[in-house]
Amino acid sequence: MNTDPRESLMEASRQFYQLGWMAGTAGNLSARVEDGSFWITASGKQKGKLVADDFVRVSLTGELLETPNPENKPSAETSIHQAIYSCFADARACYHVHSVEAKLVTNFVEGEKLPLPPIEMLKGLGVWEENPQVFMPVFHNHLQVPKIAQEISDRFHRETPQVPALLIRNHGVTVWANSAAEAENHVELAEYIFRYIVAARQVGIKF
Ligand SMILES: CSCCC(=O)C(=O)COP(=O)(O)O
Ligand SMILES: [Zn+2]
């Protein structure tokens, strides 16, 4: 496991910012270290030019353990990262971004899950069946983020998601993986799938 994952997080953030998925201060990225704690982007940082001081390290229970800049506050959405790491012991990185398409697709369903198209890209999210019926969990965008985190934790303890990703309605996607590199792949694959869903709807393709 990487001892200090901040370089990978800064690189991913730069890339997602350039793709328009972390516009301004939107989104947050984290990765764990050996003792189970995780480095996460500090709240309100411009995501196109993060430096190593723009992070904090917090414990799985949310205690602030390290802050290179004393003014840093943990991401406002730290509780969601805590929920993911608590639910999935193998998760080493958790990335949350805000694309236009991720918000749009959550308006295509009323319920708590978004049907995904049976396309090849699902293999990158761990689904290897032929013509799979796969759903991505969708959560309500409560103003109080810990409430979203609690609902994620409750639902994932009842039912393991089919893909390592979740949507928050009109907000964005959160993915997790067993490495920072794999989390970057998961964001790119999820975003590709959202673009496909938006495009399919425009031309009337149903799945
Ligand atoms: C302008 S984005 C609003 C907050 C949010 O949803 C987000 O992802 C960034 O919050 P953070 O506290 O991590 O900067
Ligand atoms: Zn967000």
Coordinates of N, CA and C and ligand atoms in Angstrom, one line a residue:
M1 N 0.9 -1.2 0.0 CA 0.0 0.0 0.0 C 0.9 1.3 0.0
N2 N 0.5 2.2 -0.8 CA 1.2 3.5 -0.8 C 1.3 4.2 0.5
T3 N 2.4 4.6 1.0 CA 2.5 5.3 2.3 C 1.9 6.7 2.2
D4 N 2.2 7.5 1.2 CA 1.6 8.8 1.1 C 1.0 8.9 -0.3
P5 N -0.3 8.8 -0.4 CA -1.0 8.7 -1.8 C -1.3 10.1 -2.4
R6 N -0.8 11.2 -1.7 CA -1.2 12.5 -2.1 C -0.8 12.8 -3.6
E7 N 0.3 12.4 -4.0 CA 0.7 12.6 -5.4 C -0.3 12.1 -6.4
S8 N -0.7 10.8 -6.1 CA -1.7 10.2 -7.0 C -3.0 11.0 -7.0
L9 N -3.4 11.4 -5.8 CA -4.7 12.2 -5.7 C -4.6 13.5 -6.4
M10 N -3.4 14.2 -6.3 CA -3.3 15.5 -7.0 C -3.3 15.3 -8.5
E11 N -2.7 14.2 -9.0 CA -2.7 14.0 -10.4 C -4.1 13.7 -10.9
A12 N -4.8 12.8 -10.2 CA -6.2 12.5 -10.6 C -7.1 13.7 -10.6
S13 N -6.9 14.5 -9.6 CA -7.7 15.7 -9.4 C -7.5 16.7 -10.6
R14 N -6.2 16.9 -11.0 CA -5.9 17.7 -12.1 C -6.6 17.2 -13.4
Q15 N -6.5 15.9 -13.6 CA -7.1 15.3 -14.8 C -8.6 15.5 -14.8
F16 N -9.3 15.2 -13.6 CA -10.7 15.3 -13.6 C -11.2 16.8 -13.7
Y17 N -10.4 17.7 -13.2 CA -10.7 19.1 -13.3 C -10.7 19.5 -14.8
Q18 N -9.6 19.0 -15.5 CA -9.5 19.3 -16.9 C -10.7 18.7 -17.7
L19 N -11.2 17.6 -17.3 CA -12.3 17.0 -18.0 C -13.7 17.6 -17.6
G20 N -13.6 18.6 -16.7 CA -14.8 19.3 -16.3 C -15.6 18.5 -15.2
W21 N -15.0 17.5 -14.6 CA -15.7 16.7 -13.6 C -15.5 17.2 -12.2
M22 N -14.5 18.1 -12.0 CA -14.2 18.7 -10.7 C -14.1 20.2 -10.8
A23 N -15.1 20.8 -11.5 CA -15.1 22.2 -11.7 C -15.0 23.0 -10.4
G24 N -14.2 24.0 -10.4 CA -14.0 24.9 -9.2 C -13.6 24.0 -8.0
T25 N -14.4 24.0 -7.0 CA -14.0 23.3 -5.8 C -14.7 21.9 -5.7
A26 N -15.5 21.6 -6.7 CA -16.3 20.4 -6.7 C -15.6 19.1 -6.6
G27 N -16.1 18.1 -5.8 CA -15.6 16.8 -5.7 C -14.6 16.7 -4.6
N28 N -14.3 15.4 -4.2 CA -13.3 15.2 -3.2 C -12.7 13.8 -3.4
L29 N -11.4 13.6 -3.1 CA -10.7 12.4 -3.4 C -10.0 11.9 -2.1
S30 N -10.0 10.6 -1.9 CA -9.2 10.1 -0.7 C -8.5 8.8 -1.0
A31 N -7.5 8.5 -0.2 CA -6.9 7.2 -0.3 C -6.3 6.8 1.1
R32 N -6.3 5.5 1.3 CA -5.9 5.1 2.7 C -4.4 4.8 2.8
V33 N -4.0 4.8 4.0 CA -2.6 4.4 4.3 C -2.6 3.2 5.2
E34 N -1.4 2.8 5.6 CA -1.3 1.5 6.3 C -2.1 1.3 7.5
D35 N -2.2 2.4 8.3 CA -2.9 2.2 9.6 C -4.4 2.3 9.5
G36 N -4.9 2.4 8.2 CA -6.4 2.4 8.0 C -6.9 3.8 7.9
S37 N -6.1 4.8 8.3 CA -6.6 6.2 8.2 C -6.5 6.6 6.7
F38 N -7.0 7.8 6.3 CA -7.0 8.2 4.9 C -6.7 9.6 4.7
W39 N -5.9 9.9 3.7 CA -5.7 11.3 3.2 C -6.9 11.7 2.4
I40 N -7.5 12.9 2.6 CA -8.6 13.4 1.8 C -8.4 14.8 1.5
T41 N -8.9 15.3 0.4 CA -8.8 16.7 0.0 C -9.5 17.5 1.1
A42 N -8.8 18.6 1.5 CA -9.4 19.6 2.4 C -10.6 20.3 1.7
S43 N -11.5 20.7 2.6 CA -12.7 21.3 2.0 C -12.5 22.6 1.3
G44 N -13.1 22.8 0.1 CA -13.2 24.1 -0.5 C -11.9 24.4 -1.3
K45 N -11.1 23.4 -1.6 CA -9.8 23.7 -2.4 C -10.2 23.7 -3.9
Q46 N -9.5 24.5 -4.6 CA -9.7 24.5 -6.1 C -9.1 23.2 -6.6
K47 N -9.8 22.4 -7.3 CA -9.4 21.0 -7.6 C -8.5 20.9 -8.8
G48 N -8.2 22.1 -9.5 CA -7.3 22.0 -10.7 C -5.9 22.2 -10.3
K49 N -5.6 22.7 -9.1 CA -4.2 23.0 -8.7 C -3.9 22.6 -7.3
L50 N -4.3 21.4 -6.9 CA -4.0 21.0 -5.5 C -2.5 20.8 -5.3
V51 N -2.1 21.2 -4.1 CA -0.7 20.9 -3.7 C -0.8 20.0 -2.4
A52 N 0.4 19.5 -2.0 CA 0.4 18.5 -0.9 C -0.2 19.0 0.4
D53 N -0.2 20.3 0.5 CA -0.7 20.9 1.8 C -2.3 21.0 1.7
D54 N -2.9 20.7 0.6 CA -4.3 20.8 0.5 C -5.1 19.6 0.9
F55 N -4.5 18.8 1.8 CA -5.1 17.6 2.3 C -5.2 17.5 3.8
V56 N -5.9 16.6 4.3 CA -5.8 16.3 5.7 C -5.9 14.8 5.8
R57 N -5.3 14.3 7.0 CA -5.4 12.8 7.2 C -6.4 12.6 8.3
V58 N -7.4 11.7 8.1 CA -8.4 11.5 9.2 C -8.5 10.0 9.4
S59 N -9.0 9.6 10.6 CA -9.1 8.2 11.0 C -10.5 7.7 10.4
L60 N -10.6 6.4 10.5 CA -11.9 5.8 10.0 C -13.1 6.3 10.7
T61 N -12.8 6.8 11.9 CA -14.0 7.4 12.7 C -14.1 8.9 12.6
G62 N -13.2 9.5 11.7 CA -13.4 10.9 11.4 C -12.5 11.8 12.2
E63 N -11.6 11.3 13.1 CA -10.7 12.2 13.8 C -9.7 12.8 12.9
L64 N -9.4 14.1 13.1 CA -8.4 14.7 12.3 C -7.0 14.3 12.9
L65 N -6.2 13.7 12.1 CA -4.9 13.1 12.6 C -3.7 14.0 12.1
E66 N -3.8 14.6 10.9 CA -2.7 15.3 10.4 C -3.2 16.4 9.5
T67 N -2.7 17.6 9.6 CA -3.1 18.7 8.7 C -1.9 19.6 8.4
P68 N -1.4 19.5 7.2 CA -0.2 20.2 6.8 C -0.4 21.7 6.9
N69 N -1.6 22.2 6.7 CA -2.0 23.6 6.9 C -3.0 23.7 8.0
P70 N -2.8 24.4 9.1 CA -3.7 24.4 10.2 C -5.1 24.9 9.9
E71 N -5.2 25.6 8.7 CA -6.5 26.2 8.4 C -7.4 25.2 7.6
N72 N -6.8 24.0 7.2 CA -7.5 23.0 6.5 C -8.6 22.4 7.3
K73 N -9.8 22.2 6.6 CA -10.9 21.5 7.2 C -11.1 20.2 6.3
P74 N -11.4 19.1 6.9 CA -11.7 17.9 6.1 C -12.8 18.2 5.1
S75 N -12.8 17.6 3.9 CA -13.9 17.7 3.0 C -15.3 17.6 3.7
A76 N -16.2 18.4 3.3 CA -17.5 18.4 3.9 C -18.2 17.0 3.7
E77 N -17.6 16.2 2.8 CA -18.2 14.9 2.5 C -17.4 13.7 3.0
T78 N -16.5 14.0 4.0 CA -15.7 13.0 4.6 C -16.5 11.8 5.1
S79 N -17.6 12.1 5.6 CA -18.4 11.0 6.2 C -18.8 9.9 5.2
I80 N -18.9 10.4 3.9 CA -19.2 9.4 2.8 C -18.0 8.5 2.6
H81 N -16.8 9.1 2.6 CA -15.6 8.3 2.5 C -15.5 7.3 3.6
Q82 N -15.8 7.8 4.8 CA -15.7 6.9 6.0 C -16.7 5.7 5.8
A83 N -17.9 6.0 5.3 CA -18.9 5.0 5.2 C -18.4 3.9 4.2
I84 N -17.8 4.4 3.1 CA -17.3 3.5 2.0 C -16.2 2.6 2.6
Y85 N -15.2 3.2 3.3 CA -14.1 2.4 3.8 C -14.6 1.5 4.9
S86 N -15.6 1.9 5.6 CA -16.1 1.0 6.7 C -16.9 -0.2 6.1
C87 N -17.6 0.0 5.0 CA -18.4 -1.0 4.3 C -17.5 -2.0 3.5
F88 N -16.4 -1.5 2.9 CA -15.6 -2.3 2.0 C -14.1 -2.3 2.5
A89 N -13.8 -3.4 3.3 CA -12.5 -3.4 3.9 C -11.3 -3.3 2.9
D90 N -11.6 -3.8 1.6 CA -10.5 -3.8 0.6 C -10.4 -2.5 -0.1
A91 N -11.3 -1.6 0.1 CA -11.2 -0.3 -0.6 C -10.0 0.5 -0.1
R92 N -9.2 1.0 -1.0 CA -8.0 1.8 -0.7 C -8.1 3.2 -1.2
A93 N -9.1 3.5 -2.1 CA -9.2 4.8 -2.6 C -10.7 5.1 -2.9
C94 N -11.2 6.3 -2.7 CA -12.6 6.6 -2.9 C -12.6 8.0 -3.5
Y95 N -13.2 8.1 -4.7 CA -13.2 9.3 -5.5 C -14.6 9.8 -5.8
H96 N -14.8 11.1 -5.6 CA -16.2 11.6 -5.8 C -16.0 12.8 -6.8
V97 N -16.8 12.8 -7.9 CA -16.7 13.9 -8.9 C -18.1 14.3 -9.3
H98 N -18.2 15.5 -9.9 CA -19.4 16.1 -10.2 C -19.5 16.4 -11.7
S99 N -19.8 15.4 -12.5 CA -20.0 15.8 -14.0 C -21.4 16.2 -14.2
V100 N -21.7 16.8 -15.3 CA -23.0 17.2 -15.7 C -23.9 15.9 -16.0
E101 N -23.2 14.9 -16.6 CA -24.0 13.7 -17.0 C -24.4 12.9 -15.8
A102 N -23.5 12.9 -14.7 CA -23.8 12.1 -13.5 C -25.1 12.7 -12.8
K103 N -25.2 14.0 -12.9 CA -26.4 14.6 -12.4 C -27.6 14.3 -13.2
L104 N -27.5 14.5 -14.5 CA -28.6 14.2 -15.5 C -29.2 12.9 -15.3
V105 N -28.3 11.8 -15.3 CA -28.9 10.5 -15.3 C -29.7 10.2 -14.0
T106 N -29.4 10.9 -12.9 CA -30.2 10.6 -11.7 C -31.7 11.1 -11.9
N107 N -31.9 11.9 -12.9 CA -33.3 12.4 -13.2 C -34.1 11.4 -14.1
F108 N -33.4 10.4 -14.6 CA -34.0 9.4 -15.5 C -34.7 8.3 -14.7
V109 N -34.5 8.3 -13.4 CA -35.2 7.2 -12.5 C -35.8 7.9 -11.3
E110 N -36.9 7.3 -10.8 CA -37.5 7.9 -9.6 C -37.0 7.1 -8.4
G111 N -36.7 5.8 -8.6 CA -36.4 4.9 -7.5 C -34.9 5.0 -7.1
E112 N -34.5 4.0 -6.3 CA -33.2 4.1 -5.7 C -32.1 3.4 -6.5
K113 N -32.3 3.1 -7.7 CA -31.3 2.5 -8.5 C -31.4 2.8 -10.0
L114 N -30.3 3.0 -10.6 CA -30.2 3.4 -12.0 C -29.8 2.2 -12.9
P115 N -30.7 1.8 -13.8 CA -30.3 0.6 -14.7 C -29.2 1.0 -15.6
L116 N -28.2 0.2 -15.7 CA -27.0 0.5 -16.5 C -27.1 -0.3 -17.9
P117 N -26.6 0.3 -19.0 CA -26.7 -0.4 -20.2 C -25.8 -1.6 -20.2
P118 N -26.2 -2.7 -21.0 CA -25.3 -3.9 -21.0 C -24.1 -3.7 -21.9
I119 N -23.3 -2.8 -21.6 CA -22.2 -2.5 -22.6 C -20.8 -3.1 -22.0
E120 N -19.9 -3.3 -22.9 CA -18.6 -3.9 -22.6 C -17.9 -3.2 -21.4
M121 N -18.1 -1.8 -21.3 CA -17.4 -1.1 -20.3 C -17.7 -1.6 -18.8
L122 N -18.8 -2.3 -18.7 CA -19.1 -2.8 -17.3 C -18.1 -3.8 -16.8
K123 N -17.3 -4.4 -17.7 CA -16.3 -5.4 -17.3 C -15.3 -4.6 -16.4
G124 N -15.0 -3.4 -16.8 CA -14.0 -2.6 -16.0 C -14.6 -2.3 -14.6
L125 N -15.9 -2.5 -14.4 CA -16.5 -2.3 -13.0 C -16.7 -3.6 -12.4
G126 N -16.2 -4.7 -13.0 CA -16.2 -6.0 -12.4 C -17.4 -6.9 -12.8
V127 N -18.2 -6.5 -13.8 CA -19.3 -7.3 -14.3 C -19.0 -8.0 -15.6
W128 N -18.9 -9.3 -15.5 CA -18.4 -10.1 -16.6 C -19.5 -11.0 -17.3
E129 N -20.7 -10.8 -16.9 CA -21.8 -11.6 -17.5 C -22.2 -11.2 -18.9
E130 N -22.8 -12.1 -19.6 CA -23.3 -11.7 -20.9 C -24.7 -11.1 -20.7
N131 N -25.0 -10.0 -21.4 CA -26.2 -9.2 -21.2 C -26.6 -9.0 -19.7
P132 N -25.7 -8.4 -19.0 CA -26.0 -8.3 -17.5 C -27.1 -7.3 -17.2
Q133 N -27.9 -7.6 -16.2 CA -28.8 -6.6 -15.7 C -28.2 -6.0 -14.4
V134 N -27.7 -4.8 -14.6 CA -26.9 -4.1 -13.5 C -27.6 -2.8 -13.2
F135 N -27.5 -2.5 -11.9 CA -28.1 -1.2 -11.4 C -27.0 -0.5 -10.5
M136 N -27.0 0.8 -10.7 CA -26.1 1.6 -9.8 C -27.0 2.2 -8.7
P137 N -26.6 2.1 -7.4 CA -27.4 2.7 -6.3 C -27.5 4.2 -6.4
V138 N -28.7 4.7 -6.2 CA -28.9 6.2 -6.2 C -29.4 6.6 -4.8
F139 N -28.8 7.6 -4.2 CA -29.1 8.1 -2.9 C -29.7 9.5 -2.9
H140 N -30.5 9.8 -2.0 CA -31.1 11.2 -1.9 C -30.0 12.2 -1.4
N141 N -30.0 13.4 -2.0 CA -29.0 14.4 -1.7 C -29.4 15.2 -0.5
H142 N -29.3 14.6 0.7 CA -29.7 15.3 1.9 C -28.7 16.5 2.1
L143 N -29.2 17.6 2.6 CA -28.4 18.7 2.9 C -27.3 18.3 4.0
Q144 N -27.7 17.5 4.9 CA -26.8 17.0 5.9 C -26.1 15.8 5.4
V145 N -24.8 16.0 5.1 CA -24.1 14.9 4.4 C -24.0 13.6 5.3
P146 N -23.8 13.7 6.6 CA -23.8 12.5 7.4 C -25.0 11.7 7.3
K147 N -26.1 12.3 6.9 CA -27.4 11.5 6.7 C -27.3 10.7 5.4
I148 N -26.6 11.3 4.4 CA -26.4 10.5 3.1 C -25.5 9.3 3.5
A149 N -24.4 9.6 4.3 CA -23.4 8.6 4.6 C -24.1 7.5 5.4
Q150 N -25.0 7.8 6.3 CA -25.7 6.8 7.1 C -26.6 5.9 6.2
E151 N -27.3 6.6 5.2 CA -28.1 5.8 4.3 C -27.3 4.9 3.4
I152 N -26.1 5.3 3.0 CA -25.2 4.5 2.2 C -24.8 3.3 3.1
S153 N -24.4 3.5 4.3 CA -23.9 2.5 5.1 C -25.1 1.5 5.4
D154 N -26.2 2.0 5.7 CA -27.4 1.1 6.0 C -27.7 0.2 4.8
R155 N -27.8 0.9 3.6 CA -28.2 0.1 2.4 C -27.1 -0.9 2.0
F156 N -25.8 -0.5 2.1 CA -24.8 -1.5 1.7 C -24.6 -2.6 2.7
H157 N -25.0 -2.4 3.9 CA -25.0 -3.5 4.8 C -26.1 -4.5 4.6
R158 N -27.2 -4.0 4.0 CA -28.3 -4.9 3.6 C -28.0 -5.6 2.3
E159 N -27.4 -4.9 1.4 CA -27.3 -5.3 0.0 C -26.0 -4.8 -0.6
T160 N -25.2 -5.8 -1.1 CA -23.9 -5.4 -1.7 C -24.2 -4.8 -3.1
P161 N -23.6 -3.6 -3.4 CA -23.9 -3.1 -4.7 C -23.2 -3.9 -5.8
Q162 N -23.8 -3.9 -7.0 CA -23.3 -4.8 -8.1 C -22.0 -4.1 -8.7
V163 N -21.9 -2.8 -8.6 CA -20.7 -2.1 -9.1 C -20.1 -1.3 -7.9
P164 N -18.8 -1.0 -8.0 CA -18.2 -0.2 -6.9 C -18.4 1.3 -7.2
A165 N -19.7 1.7 -7.2 CA -20.0 3.1 -7.5 C -21.4 3.4 -7.0
L166 N -21.6 4.7 -6.6 CA -23.0 5.1 -6.2 C -23.2 6.5 -6.7
L167 N -24.5 6.8 -6.9 CA -24.8 8.2 -7.3 C -25.6 8.9 -6.2
I168 N -25.4 10.2 -6.1 CA -26.2 11.0 -5.2 C -27.0 11.9 -6.2
R169 N -28.3 11.9 -5.9 CA -29.2 12.6 -6.9 C -28.8 14.1 -7.1
N170 N -28.7 14.4 -8.4 CA -28.4 15.8 -8.8 C -27.1 16.3 -8.1
H171 N -26.2 15.4 -7.9 CA -25.0 15.8 -7.2 C -23.7 15.2 -7.9
G172 N -23.6 13.9 -7.9 CA -22.4 13.3 -8.5 C -22.2 11.9 -8.2
V173 N -21.1 11.3 -8.7 CA -20.8 9.9 -8.5 C -19.7 9.7 -7.5
T174 N -19.7 8.6 -6.8 CA -18.6 8.2 -5.9 C -18.2 6.8 -6.2
V175 N -16.9 6.6 -6.4 CA -16.5 5.2 -6.8 C -15.4 4.8 -5.7
W176 N -15.1 3.6 -5.6 CA -14.1 3.1 -4.8 C -13.4 1.9 -5.4
A177 N -12.2 1.7 -5.0 CA -11.3 0.6 -5.6 C -10.2 0.2 -4.6
N178 N -9.5 -0.9 -5.0 CA -8.4 -1.3 -4.1 C -7.1 -0.6 -4.4
S179 N -7.1 0.4 -5.3 CA -5.9 1.2 -5.5 C -6.4 2.6 -6.1
A180 N -5.5 3.6 -6.0 CA -5.8 4.9 -6.5 C -5.9 4.8 -8.1
A181 N -5.0 4.0 -8.7 CA -5.1 3.9 -10.1 C -6.4 3.2 -10.6
E182 N -6.9 2.2 -9.8 CA -8.1 1.6 -10.2 C -9.3 2.5 -9.9
A183 N -9.2 3.3 -8.9 CA -10.3 4.3 -8.6 C -10.4 5.3 -9.8
E184 N -9.3 5.7 -10.3 CA -9.3 6.6 -11.5 C -10.0 5.9 -12.7
N185 N -9.7 4.6 -12.9 CA -10.4 3.9 -14.0 C -11.9 3.9 -13.7
H186 N -12.2 3.6 -12.5 CA -13.7 3.5 -12.2 C -14.4 4.8 -12.5
V187 N -13.8 5.9 -12.1 CA -14.4 7.2 -12.4 C -14.6 7.3 -13.9
E188 N -13.5 7.0 -14.7 CA -13.6 7.2 -16.2 C -14.7 6.3 -16.8
L189 N -14.7 5.0 -16.3 CA -15.7 4.1 -16.8 C -17.1 4.5 -16.4
A190 N -17.3 4.9 -15.2 CA -18.7 5.4 -14.8 C -19.1 6.6 -15.6
E191 N -18.2 7.5 -15.8 CA -18.6 8.7 -16.6 C -18.9 8.4 -18.0
Y192 N -18.1 7.4 -18.6 CA -18.4 6.9 -20.0 C -19.8 6.4 -20.0
I193 N -20.2 5.6 -19.0 CA -21.5 4.9 -19.0 C -22.6 6.0 -18.9
F194 N -22.4 7.1 -18.1 CA -23.4 8.1 -17.9 C -23.5 8.9 -19.3
R195 N -22.4 9.1 -20.0 CA -22.5 9.8 -21.3 C -23.3 8.9 -22.2
Y196 N -23.1 7.6 -22.2 CA -23.8 6.6 -23.0 C -25.3 6.7 -22.7
I197 N -25.6 6.7 -21.4 CA -27.1 6.7 -21.1 C -27.7 8.0 -21.6
V198 N -27.0 9.1 -21.4 CA -27.6 10.4 -21.9 C -27.8 10.3 -23.4
A199 N -26.8 9.8 -24.1 CA -26.8 9.8 -25.6 C -27.9 8.8 -26.1
A200 N -28.0 7.6 -25.4 CA -29.0 6.6 -25.8 C -30.4 7.2 -25.6
R201 N -30.6 8.0 -24.6 CA -31.9 8.6 -24.4 C -32.2 9.5 -25.5
Q202 N -31.2 10.3 -25.9 CA -31.5 11.3 -27.0 C -31.9 10.6 -28.3
V203 N -31.3 9.4 -28.6 CA -31.7 8.8 -29.9 C -32.7 7.7 -29.7
G204 N -33.3 7.6 -28.5 CA -34.4 6.7 -28.2 C -34.1 5.2 -28.0
I205 N -32.8 4.9 -27.7 CA -32.4 3.6 -27.4 C -32.8 3.2 -26.0
K206 N -33.5 2.1 -25.8 CA -33.9 1.7 -24.4 C -33.1 0.4 -24.1
F207 N -32.8 0.2 -22.8 CA -32.2 -1.0 -22.3 C -32.7 -1.4 -21.0
Ligands
LIG1 C1 -19.0 23.4 -5.2 S1 -19.2 21.7 -4.7 C2 -20.2 21.7 -3.2 C3 -19.7 20.7 -2.2 C4 -19.5 19.3 -2.8 O1 -20.4 18.7 -3.2 C5 -18.1 18.8 -3.0 O2 -18.0 17.8 -3.6 C6 -16.9 19.5 -2.5 O3 -16.9 19.7 -1.2 P1 -15.5 19.7 -0.4 O4 -15.9 20.1 1.0 O5 -14.9 18.4 -0.4 O6 -14.7 20.8 -1.0
ZN2 ZN -19.9 16.6 -3.9

